[in-house]
């Protein structure tokens, strides 16, 4: 924390501007050594200044830049901070960074700027993790949730739950340490009610975890069916581009094709699989095995059936594989007639959601997209998406808190001594504290910030 750190904070490659960030107590001194303003004078706090980066050892001009010094703590890291706006090419950025490192800074570690923001108390750990989610967001909903968490929506919720647990812990401690004093006695029924209220809050957050994971990582959707039913056409229609080859020859798609898209703001990882059928073609057989693996691992399966022809033995075999609970079936080629109907499909798989489509006409696509989004939200989480749990670490800690609360409630119901109950209540309190970074170990911090890029 005593070091002055520096790194390139923009993406590698060519661009209009590339930014080098310097943070720490010595950042202004480093700036003075390498930056020559066009108009002489002392740097002013938060004033962007035009000038040049010049190597003081040989007088060589490295780049024409804009430079700003910002005095802490009102900065990203809550320390003195310098940003140098260079031309966005690798050579000027590299040469400028090398000079900055020679003049007293060291190269920042991954995520060290954000880590300092956390260690200096500007943000908590869940907000720091939201930064990387924001950077990696691939769809609007991912971005929206990350922004809300960066603003502290999840932190606020966790602190509210911890406050409820702290009140319970205070009452437990007082009744344990001062049993003979004139204080209100903590009854088991009162304690049980308090713990039930906390459990309700924890369970509500955990209920959002599956939807939160999908919003953060993307919904894995596998398109399956026998050859030549329109799987690749469906993929191209959802992507709004010709990504998969479409022909009338069965077996054209011989391997899985994966693409990422956004459907109504939800990130979707779409996999077009090889048509599943019996074949002696060795390459196609490998593709079919990969197809089966893809739809077994998928969050959602779209089963495509050719509605212009009767259900075949291949169709029936594929339908034996699928889980109707995570499957949407589309009866495709609606423009060619209705030989196989939705009722025919539901007769084999009762309760299955069936949608009629025509890839040539584009009909049914809007209904399919709405059905996909509905599966993500499950109809009851959409209104609370800002407080969704999207992080695997957070989910694991909430599960730890849930288990500790469950144990404490069981002990309370059995009338066990308050000293024993206090242990589990405190464990739940500590687990929730780790989400926002209170009493968290260095190993956890290192693991969290190792996922960041240099310069952030």
PDB file of C-alpha atoms in Angstrom, residues 20 33-36 51-65 84 86-87 89-100 102-103:
ATOM      1  CA  UNK A  20      -1.885   5.124 -18.140  1.00  0.00           C
ATOM      2  CA  UNK A  33       9.452  13.890 -13.643  1.00  0.00           C
ATOM      3  CA  UNK A  34       7.948  12.700 -16.926  1.00  0.00           C
ATOM      4  CA  UNK A  35       5.364  15.336 -17.926  1.00  0.00           C
ATOM      5  CA  UNK A  36       6.288  18.702 -19.387  1.00  0.00           C
ATOM      6  CA  UNK A  51       1.862  18.803 -22.760  1.00  0.00           C
ATOM      7  CA  UNK A  52       4.413  16.122 -23.607  1.00  0.00           C
ATOM      8  CA  UNK A  53       5.941  13.048 -22.013  1.00  0.00           C
ATOM      9  CA  UNK A  54       9.695  13.646 -22.074  1.00  0.00           C
ATOM     10  CA  UNK A  55      12.490  11.375 -20.862  1.00  0.00           C
ATOM     11  CA  UNK A  56      14.453  13.630 -18.478  1.00  0.00           C
ATOM     12  CA  UNK A  57      17.593  11.535 -18.904  1.00  0.00           C
ATOM     13  CA  UNK A  58      18.033  12.326 -22.600  1.00  0.00           C
ATOM     14  CA  UNK A  59      15.391  14.951 -23.418  1.00  0.00           C
ATOM     15  CA  UNK A  60      13.589  12.659 -25.880  1.00  0.00           C
ATOM     16  CA  UNK A  61       9.917  13.404 -26.462  1.00  0.00           C
ATOM     17  CA  UNK A  62       7.891  10.208 -26.191  1.00  0.00           C
ATOM     18  CA  UNK A  63       4.317  11.394 -26.800  1.00  0.00           C
ATOM     19  CA  UNK A  64       1.983  14.358 -26.953  1.00  0.00           C
ATOM     20  CA  UNK A  65      -0.514  13.898 -24.122  1.00  0.00           C
ATOM     21  CA  UNK A  84      -2.024  10.234 -18.701  1.00  0.00           C
ATOM     22  CA  UNK A  86      -1.592   9.080 -24.645  1.00  0.00           C
ATOM     23  CA  UNK A  87      -2.145   8.265 -28.300  1.00  0.00           C
ATOM     24  CA  UNK A  89      -0.997   2.762 -29.893  1.00  0.00           C
ATOM     25  CA  UNK A  90       1.114   0.097 -28.232  1.00  0.00           C
ATOM     26  CA  UNK A  91       4.478   1.834 -28.748  1.00  0.00           C
ATOM     27  CA  UNK A  92       3.661   5.227 -27.122  1.00  0.00           C
ATOM     28  CA  UNK A  93       1.848   3.490 -24.272  1.00  0.00           C
ATOM     29  CA  UNK A  94       4.672   1.021 -23.677  1.00  0.00           C
ATOM     30  CA  UNK A  95       7.384   3.702 -23.811  1.00  0.00           C
ATOM     31  CA  UNK A  96       5.453   6.004 -21.469  1.00  0.00           C
ATOM     32  CA  UNK A  97       4.790   3.201 -18.982  1.00  0.00           C
ATOM     33  CA  UNK A  98       8.449   2.137 -19.035  1.00  0.00           C
ATOM     34  CA  UNK A  99       9.479   5.710 -18.212  1.00  0.00           C
ATOM     35  CA  UNK A 100       6.924   5.962 -15.393  1.00  0.00           C
ATOM     36  CA  UNK A 102      11.827   3.955 -14.140  1.00  0.00           C
ATOM     37  CA  UNK A 103      10.920   7.114 -12.247  1.00  0.00           C
TER      38      UNK A 103
END
